[in-house]
Amino acid sequence: MAHVTDFGWELSTAIVLFHEAIARKLGLNAAEHKALGLIIRNGPMPAGALAPLLGVGASAVTGIVDRLERAGYVTRDVDPADRRRVLVSAAPEKAPDLTGIFERLGHDMWAFMAKYGEQERAVIQDYVTNTIRVVNDQIALLVAEEAKRGAP
Amino acid sequence: MAHVTDFGWELSTAIVLFHEAIARKLGLNAAEHKALGLIIRNGPMPAGALAPLLGVGASAVTGIVDRLERAGYVTRDVDPADRRRVLVSAAPEKAPDLTGIFERLGHDMWAFMAKYGEQERAVIQDYVTNTIRVVNDQIALLVAEEAKRGAP
DNA sequence: GTGAATAGTTTAGCTTGGTGAAATGATTTC
DNA sequence: GAAATCATTTCACCAAGCTAAACTATTCAC
């Protein structure tokens, strides 16, 4: 098992460093990067919804979205359904040479994935899926602990 | 391939969130968490060696190590070989209930790893190793770009 | 042994990015 | 249609954490 955890540790470190490098490349701090990730993943969201997800107050979201908008990564649009709300959407065309990076990443991943047979891919998929589940479980436990300490 | 990248994306997000949750649990900010990780991984290191790895100036390291030391996660010791130098070592016994978290994580990983046969584990190992390599390559490219922009 | 170089810390000043209360504009309720 | 509510922004202020430069202690070169 030492092998598995060691690999996991290395992979985990690499992924965190990769995220940091991407954020630097985009000129974003942690909060802005996280916000952009949430918007890309979840689609357009009202500004207020970001506050709890980022763990900051509503007024701080204005500044974060300001900077993302000024950099061209997102756009603000009034929600036609409820014109009090401001929907923040990703402006994917403005992401700089990131396409190049993800293309290279995808290409290199593809290069070694191609040699696996169908069964081997199934194993890998099972492994990754289970790892995601296990990690998410631990996150949930940690967050639950925080919540308990926060409001006991 | 859409599957693979999607899984990769999910895994990547989970890992980043896990790291953040751990840092919050320890009461550490990003720089402190990164520094502690480096010290744990590399063993005792002189304070000055941390500065370039963290991407901060030497004077900032003092504050970072101060906070880690005050929290009990590391100790400072004068290097007997060169008494100008201060070796920063991890104080593992002081890490709080983290043992519990990593025990649970290891246990849950073990639970589903146990069902794989030897060949399946070899496939997984190959996959993880290659993924680490590919991600590290992209990091190296990004860092090289930064260096070029930084000092052309 | 003296002078230059090195490791770490201290200090002062500044930037960043946050909070919380009040303001603004839009929507719902009665 | 007036009043209460809601989403977001604005404003003034505050704290964290960084840099640059001065300072102390130690080592190395000659």
Coordinates of C-alpha atoms (C1' of nucleotides) in Angstrom, one line a residue:
Chain A
M1 CA 0.0 0.0 0.0
A2 CA 3.0 2.2 0.5
H3 CA 3.2 2.3 -3.3
V4 CA -0.3 3.5 -3.8
T5 CA -0.2 6.2 -1.2
D6 CA 3.2 7.4 -2.5
F7 CA 1.9 7.7 -6.0
G8 CA -1.2 9.4 -4.7
W9 CA 0.9 11.9 -2.9
E10 CA 3.0 12.6 -5.9
L11 CA 0.0 12.9 -8.2
S12 CA -1.7 15.2 -5.7
T13 CA 1.3 17.4 -5.4
A14 CA 1.6 17.6 -9.2
I15 CA -2.0 18.5 -9.6
V16 CA -1.8 21.3 -7.0
L17 CA 1.3 22.7 -8.6
F18 CA -0.4 22.5 -12.0
H19 CA -3.3 24.5 -10.7
E20 CA -1.0 27.1 -9.2
A21 CA 0.9 27.4 -12.5
I22 CA -2.3 27.9 -14.4
A23 CA -3.5 30.5 -12.0
R24 CA -0.2 32.4 -12.3
K25 CA -0.4 32.2 -16.1
L26 CA -3.9 33.7 -16.0
G27 CA -2.8 36.3 -13.5
L28 CA -5.4 35.2 -11.0
N29 CA -5.2 34.9 -7.2
A30 CA -6.7 31.9 -5.4
A31 CA -10.1 33.4 -4.9
E32 CA -10.4 34.5 -8.5
H33 CA -9.2 31.2 -9.9
K34 CA -11.6 29.3 -7.7
A35 CA -14.4 31.6 -8.8
L36 CA -13.6 31.2 -12.5
G37 CA -13.5 27.4 -12.0
L38 CA -16.9 27.4 -10.4
I39 CA -18.4 29.5 -13.2
I40 CA -16.8 27.4 -15.9
R41 CA -18.0 24.2 -14.2
N42 CA -21.5 25.3 -13.2
G43 CA -22.3 27.6 -16.0
P44 CA -23.6 31.2 -15.5
M45 CA -24.4 31.9 -11.9
P46 CA -25.7 34.9 -10.0
A47 CA -23.0 36.8 -8.2
G48 CA -24.5 36.2 -4.8
A49 CA -24.3 32.4 -5.2
L50 CA -20.5 32.7 -5.4
A51 CA -20.1 34.2 -1.9
P52 CA -20.7 31.1 0.2
L53 CA -18.9 28.9 -2.3
L54 CA -15.8 31.0 -2.0
G55 CA -16.2 31.6 1.7
V56 CA -16.2 35.3 1.5
G57 CA -18.8 38.0 2.1
A58 CA -21.1 39.2 -0.7
S59 CA -19.4 42.5 -1.0
A60 CA -16.1 40.8 -1.7
V61 CA -17.6 39.1 -4.7
T62 CA -18.0 42.4 -6.5
G63 CA -14.3 42.9 -6.4
I64 CA -13.5 39.4 -7.5
V65 CA -15.8 39.5 -10.4
D66 CA -14.6 43.0 -11.3
R67 CA -11.1 41.7 -11.7
L68 CA -12.2 38.7 -13.7
E69 CA -14.3 40.9 -15.9
R70 CA -11.5 43.4 -16.4
A71 CA -9.2 40.6 -17.4
G72 CA -11.9 39.5 -19.9
Y73 CA -12.5 36.0 -18.4
V74 CA -16.1 36.6 -17.5
T75 CA -19.0 38.8 -18.4
R76 CA -21.7 40.3 -16.3
D77 CA -25.3 40.2 -17.6
V78 CA -28.5 41.2 -15.8
D79 CA -30.6 38.1 -15.3
P80 CA -33.7 38.7 -17.6
A81 CA -35.8 36.5 -15.3
D82 CA -35.0 38.6 -12.2
R83 CA -33.4 41.9 -13.0
R84 CA -32.0 42.4 -9.6
R85 CA -29.6 39.5 -10.2
V86 CA -26.4 39.6 -12.1
L87 CA -25.4 36.5 -14.0
V88 CA -21.7 35.9 -14.3
S89 CA -20.7 33.9 -17.3
A90 CA -17.4 32.6 -18.5
A91 CA -16.1 34.2 -21.7
P92 CA -14.2 31.2 -23.0
E93 CA -12.8 32.9 -26.1
K94 CA -10.8 35.2 -23.8
A95 CA -8.8 32.5 -22.0
P96 CA -5.3 33.1 -23.5
D97 CA -3.0 30.3 -24.6
L98 CA -4.7 28.0 -22.2
T99 CA -6.1 26.1 -25.1
G100 CA -2.6 25.3 -26.1
I101 CA -1.8 23.9 -22.6
F102 CA -4.9 21.8 -22.4
E103 CA -4.4 20.6 -26.0
R104 CA -0.9 19.4 -25.1
L105 CA -2.1 17.9 -21.9
G106 CA -4.9 16.1 -23.7
H107 CA -2.6 15.0 -26.5
D108 CA 0.0 13.6 -24.1
M109 CA -2.7 11.8 -22.0
W110 CA -4.1 10.4 -25.2
A111 CA -0.7 9.2 -26.3
F112 CA -0.4 6.7 -23.4
M113 CA -4.1 6.0 -23.0
A114 CA -4.2 4.7 -26.5
K115 CA -2.1 1.7 -25.7
Y116 CA -4.6 0.4 -23.1
G117 CA -7.2 -2.2 -24.1
E118 CA -10.8 -1.9 -23.3
Q119 CA -10.5 -3.9 -20.1
E120 CA -7.5 -1.9 -18.9
R121 CA -9.4 1.3 -19.4
A122 CA -12.3 -0.1 -17.4
V123 CA -9.9 -0.7 -14.6
I124 CA -8.5 2.8 -14.7
Q125 CA -11.9 4.3 -14.8
D126 CA -12.9 2.2 -11.8
Y127 CA -9.8 3.3 -10.0
V128 CA -10.2 7.0 -10.8
T129 CA -13.9 7.0 -10.0
N130 CA -13.3 5.3 -6.6
T131 CA -10.5 7.7 -5.8
I132 CA -12.7 10.6 -6.5
R133 CA -15.4 9.1 -4.3
V134 CA -13.0 8.5 -1.4
V135 CA -11.4 11.9 -1.6
N136 CA -14.8 13.6 -1.7
D137 CA -15.9 11.6 1.3
Q138 CA -12.9 12.9 3.3
I139 CA -13.7 16.5 2.2
A140 CA -17.2 16.0 3.3
L141 CA -16.0 14.8 6.7
L142 CA -13.7 17.8 7.0
V143 CA -16.3 20.3 6.0
A144 CA -18.8 18.7 8.4
E145 CA -16.3 19.1 11.2
E146 CA -15.7 22.7 10.3
A147 CA -19.5 23.4 10.3
K148 CA -19.8 21.7 13.7
R149 CA -17.0 23.9 15.2
G150 CA -18.4 26.9 13.4
A151 CA -21.9 26.7 14.8
P152 CA -22.2 24.2 17.7
Chain B
M1 CA -11.2 10.6 -24.4
A2 CA -13.9 12.9 -23.2
H3 CA -14.4 10.4 -20.4
V4 CA -10.8 10.5 -19.4
T5 CA -10.4 14.2 -19.3
D6 CA -13.7 14.6 -17.5
F7 CA -12.5 12.2 -14.8
G8 CA -9.2 13.9 -14.7
W9 CA -10.9 17.2 -14.2
E10 CA -13.1 15.9 -11.4
L11 CA -10.2 14.2 -9.7
S12 CA -8.1 17.3 -10.0
T13 CA -10.9 19.4 -8.4
A14 CA -11.4 17.0 -5.6
I15 CA -7.7 16.9 -4.8
V16 CA -7.4 20.7 -4.8
L17 CA -10.4 21.0 -2.5
F18 CA -9.0 18.3 -0.3
H19 CA -5.8 20.2 0.1
E20 CA -7.7 23.4 0.9
A21 CA -9.8 21.6 3.5
I22 CA -6.6 20.2 5.1
A23 CA -5.0 23.6 5.2
R24 CA -8.1 25.1 6.8
K25 CA -8.1 22.3 9.3
L26 CA -4.5 23.1 10.2
G27 CA -5.2 26.8 10.3
L28 CA -2.6 27.5 7.6
N29 CA -2.6 29.8 4.6
A30 CA -1.4 28.7 1.2
A31 CA 2.2 29.6 1.7
E32 CA 2.4 28.0 5.1
H33 CA 0.8 24.8 3.9
K34 CA 3.1 24.6 0.9
A35 CA 6.1 25.2 3.1
L36 CA 5.1 22.5 5.6
G37 CA 4.5 20.1 2.7
L38 CA 8.0 20.8 1.4
I39 CA 9.6 20.3 4.8
I40 CA 7.7 17.1 5.4
R41 CA 8.6 15.8 2.0
N42 CA 12.3 16.8 1.8
G43 CA 13.2 16.5 5.5
P44 CA 14.9 19.3 7.5
M45 CA 15.9 22.2 5.2
P46 CA 17.6 25.5 5.8
A47 CA 15.2 28.4 5.9
G48 CA 16.7 30.1 2.9
A49 CA 16.1 27.1 0.7
L50 CA 12.4 27.6 1.1
A51 CA 12.3 31.1 -0.3
P52 CA 12.8 30.2 -4.0
L53 CA 10.6 27.1 -3.7
L54 CA 7.8 29.2 -2.3
G55 CA 8.3 32.0 -4.7
V56 CA 8.7 34.6 -2.0
G57 CA 11.6 36.7 -0.7
A58 CA 13.9 35.5 2.0
S59 CA 12.5 37.9 4.6
A60 CA 9.0 36.5 4.1
V61 CA 10.2 33.0 5.1
T62 CA 11.0 34.3 8.6
G63 CA 7.3 35.1 9.1
I64 CA 6.1 31.9 7.5
V65 CA 8.3 29.7 9.7
D66 CA 7.5 31.9 12.7
R67 CA 3.8 31.0 12.3
L68 CA 4.5 27.3 11.6
E69 CA 6.7 27.2 14.7
R70 CA 4.2 29.0 16.9
A71 CA 1.5 26.6 15.8
G72 CA 3.9 23.7 16.7
Y73 CA 4.2 22.2 13.2
V74 CA 7.9 22.8 12.8
T75 CA 11.0 23.5 14.9
R76 CA 14.0 25.7 14.3
D77 CA 17.5 24.4 15.0
V78 CA 20.8 25.9 14.3
D79 CA 22.7 23.8 11.9
P80 CA 25.7 22.5 13.8
A81 CA 27.7 22.3 10.6
D82 CA 27.2 26.0 9.7
R83 CA 25.8 28.0 12.6
R84 CA 24.6 30.8 10.4
R85 CA 22.0 28.4 9.0
V86 CA 18.7 27.5 10.6
L87 CA 17.3 24.1 9.9
V88 CA 13.6 23.8 9.8
S89 CA 12.3 20.4 10.7
A90 CA 8.7 19.0 10.9
A91 CA 7.4 18.2 14.3
P92 CA 5.2 15.4 13.3
E93 CA 3.8 14.7 16.7
K94 CA 2.1 18.1 16.7
A95 CA 0.0 17.5 13.6
P96 CA -3.5 17.4 15.1
D97 CA -6.1 14.8 14.1
L98 CA -4.6 14.6 10.6
T99 CA -3.5 11.1 11.4
G100 CA -7.2 10.2 11.6
I101 CA -7.9 11.7 8.2
F102 CA -5.0 10.0 6.5
E103 CA -5.9 6.8 8.2
R104 CA -9.4 7.0 6.9
L105 CA -8.2 7.9 3.5
G106 CA -5.7 5.1 3.4
H107 CA -8.3 2.6 4.7
D108 CA -10.9 3.6 2.1
M109 CA -8.3 3.5 -0.7
W110 CA -7.2 0.1 0.5
A111 CA -10.8 -1.1 0.6
F112 CA -11.2 -0.8 -3.1
M113 CA -7.6 -1.4 -4.1
A114 CA -7.8 -4.8 -2.4
K115 CA -10.2 -6.1 -5.1
Y116 CA -7.7 -5.6 -7.9
G117 CA -5.5 -8.4 -9.1
E118 CA -1.8 -8.0 -9.7
Q119 CA -2.1 -7.2 -13.4
E120 CA -4.8 -4.6 -12.7
R121 CA -2.6 -2.9 -10.1
A122 CA 0.2 -2.8 -12.6
V123 CA -2.2 -1.0 -15.1
I124 CA -3.2 1.5 -12.4
Q125 CA 0.4 2.1 -11.5
D126 CA 1.3 2.7 -15.1
Y127 CA -1.6 5.1 -15.5
V128 CA -0.8 7.1 -12.4
T129 CA 2.9 7.2 -13.2
N130 CA 2.3 8.4 -16.7
T131 CA -0.3 11.0 -15.6
I132 CA 2.2 12.4 -13.1
R133 CA 4.8 12.6 -15.8
V134 CA 2.5 14.3 -18.2
V135 CA 1.3 16.8 -15.6
N136 CA 4.8 17.6 -14.5
D137 CA 5.8 18.2 -18.1
Q138 CA 3.1 20.7 -18.5
I139 CA 4.2 22.4 -15.2
A140 CA 7.7 22.5 -16.5
L141 CA 6.5 24.2 -19.7
L142 CA 4.5 26.7 -17.8
V143 CA 7.3 27.5 -15.5
A144 CA 9.8 27.8 -18.4
E145 CA 7.4 30.3 -20.0
E146 CA 7.3 32.3 -16.8
A147 CA 11.0 32.4 -16.6
K148 CA 11.3 33.5 -20.1
R149 CA 8.8 36.3 -19.6
G150 CA 10.4 37.2 -16.3
A151 CA 14.0 37.6 -17.6
P152 CA 14.1 37.7 -21.4
Chain C
dG1 C1' 43.7 37.8 11.3
dT2 C1' 41.2 40.7 8.4
dG3 C1' 37.8 41.6 4.8
dA4 C1' 34.3 39.9 1.8
dA5 C1' 30.6 36.9 1.5
dT6 C1' 26.6 34.3 3.3
dA7 C1' 22.3 33.0 6.3
dG8 C1' 18.9 34.7 8.8
dT9 C1' 16.2 38.2 11.1
dT10 C1' 14.3 42.9 11.9
dT11 C1' 12.1 47.0 10.6
dA12 C1' 9.4 50.3 7.9
dG13 C1' 6.3 51.0 4.2
dC14 C1' 3.1 49.4 1.0
dT15 C1' -0.2 46.6 -1.6
dT16 C1' -3.8 43.5 -1.6
dG17 C1' -8.0 41.9 -0.5
dG18 C1' -11.0 41.4 3.0
dT19 C1' -15.2 43.1 6.2
dG20 C1' -19.5 45.5 7.5
dA21 C1' -22.8 49.2 7.0
dA22 C1' -25.3 52.0 4.0
dA23 C1' -26.8 53.1 -0.8
dT24 C1' -29.0 51.8 -5.2
dG25 C1' -32.1 49.7 -8.0
dA26 C1' -35.5 45.9 -9.0
dT27 C1' -39.1 42.9 -7.4
dT28 C1' -42.7 41.1 -4.6
dT29 C1' -46.5 41.5 -1.3
dC30 C1' -50.5 43.2 0.7
Chain D
dG1 C1' -49.2 51.6 -5.6
dA2 C1' -46.8 51.9 -1.2
dA3 C1' -43.9 49.3 1.6
dA4 C1' -41.1 45.6 2.5
dT5 C1' -37.6 42.5 0.7
dC6 C1' -33.8 41.1 -2.1
dA7 C1' -29.3 41.3 -5.1
dT8 C1' -25.6 43.9 -5.9
dT9 C1' -22.6 47.6 -5.3
dT10 C1' -20.1 51.5 -3.0
dC11 C1' -17.5 53.3 0.7
dA12 C1' -14.4 53.6 4.6
dC13 C1' -11.6 51.1 7.2
dC14 C1' -8.6 47.3 8.7
dA15 C1' -5.4 43.2 8.8
dA16 C1' -2.3 40.1 6.7
dG17 C1' 1.6 39.4 4.4
dC18 C1' 4.9 40.8 1.2
dT19 C1' 9.3 43.5 -0.3
dA20 C1' 13.5 46.1 0.2
dA21 C1' 17.0 47.5 2.9
dA22 C1' 19.6 47.7 7.2
dC23 C1' 21.5 44.8 10.9
dT24 C1' 23.7 40.6 13.4
dA25 C1' 26.2 36.5 13.4
dT26 C1' 29.1 33.3 11.2
dT27 C1' 32.2 31.4 7.7
dC28 C1' 35.5 31.4 4.0
dA29 C1' 39.6 33.1 1.3
dC30 C1' 43.8 34.8 1.3

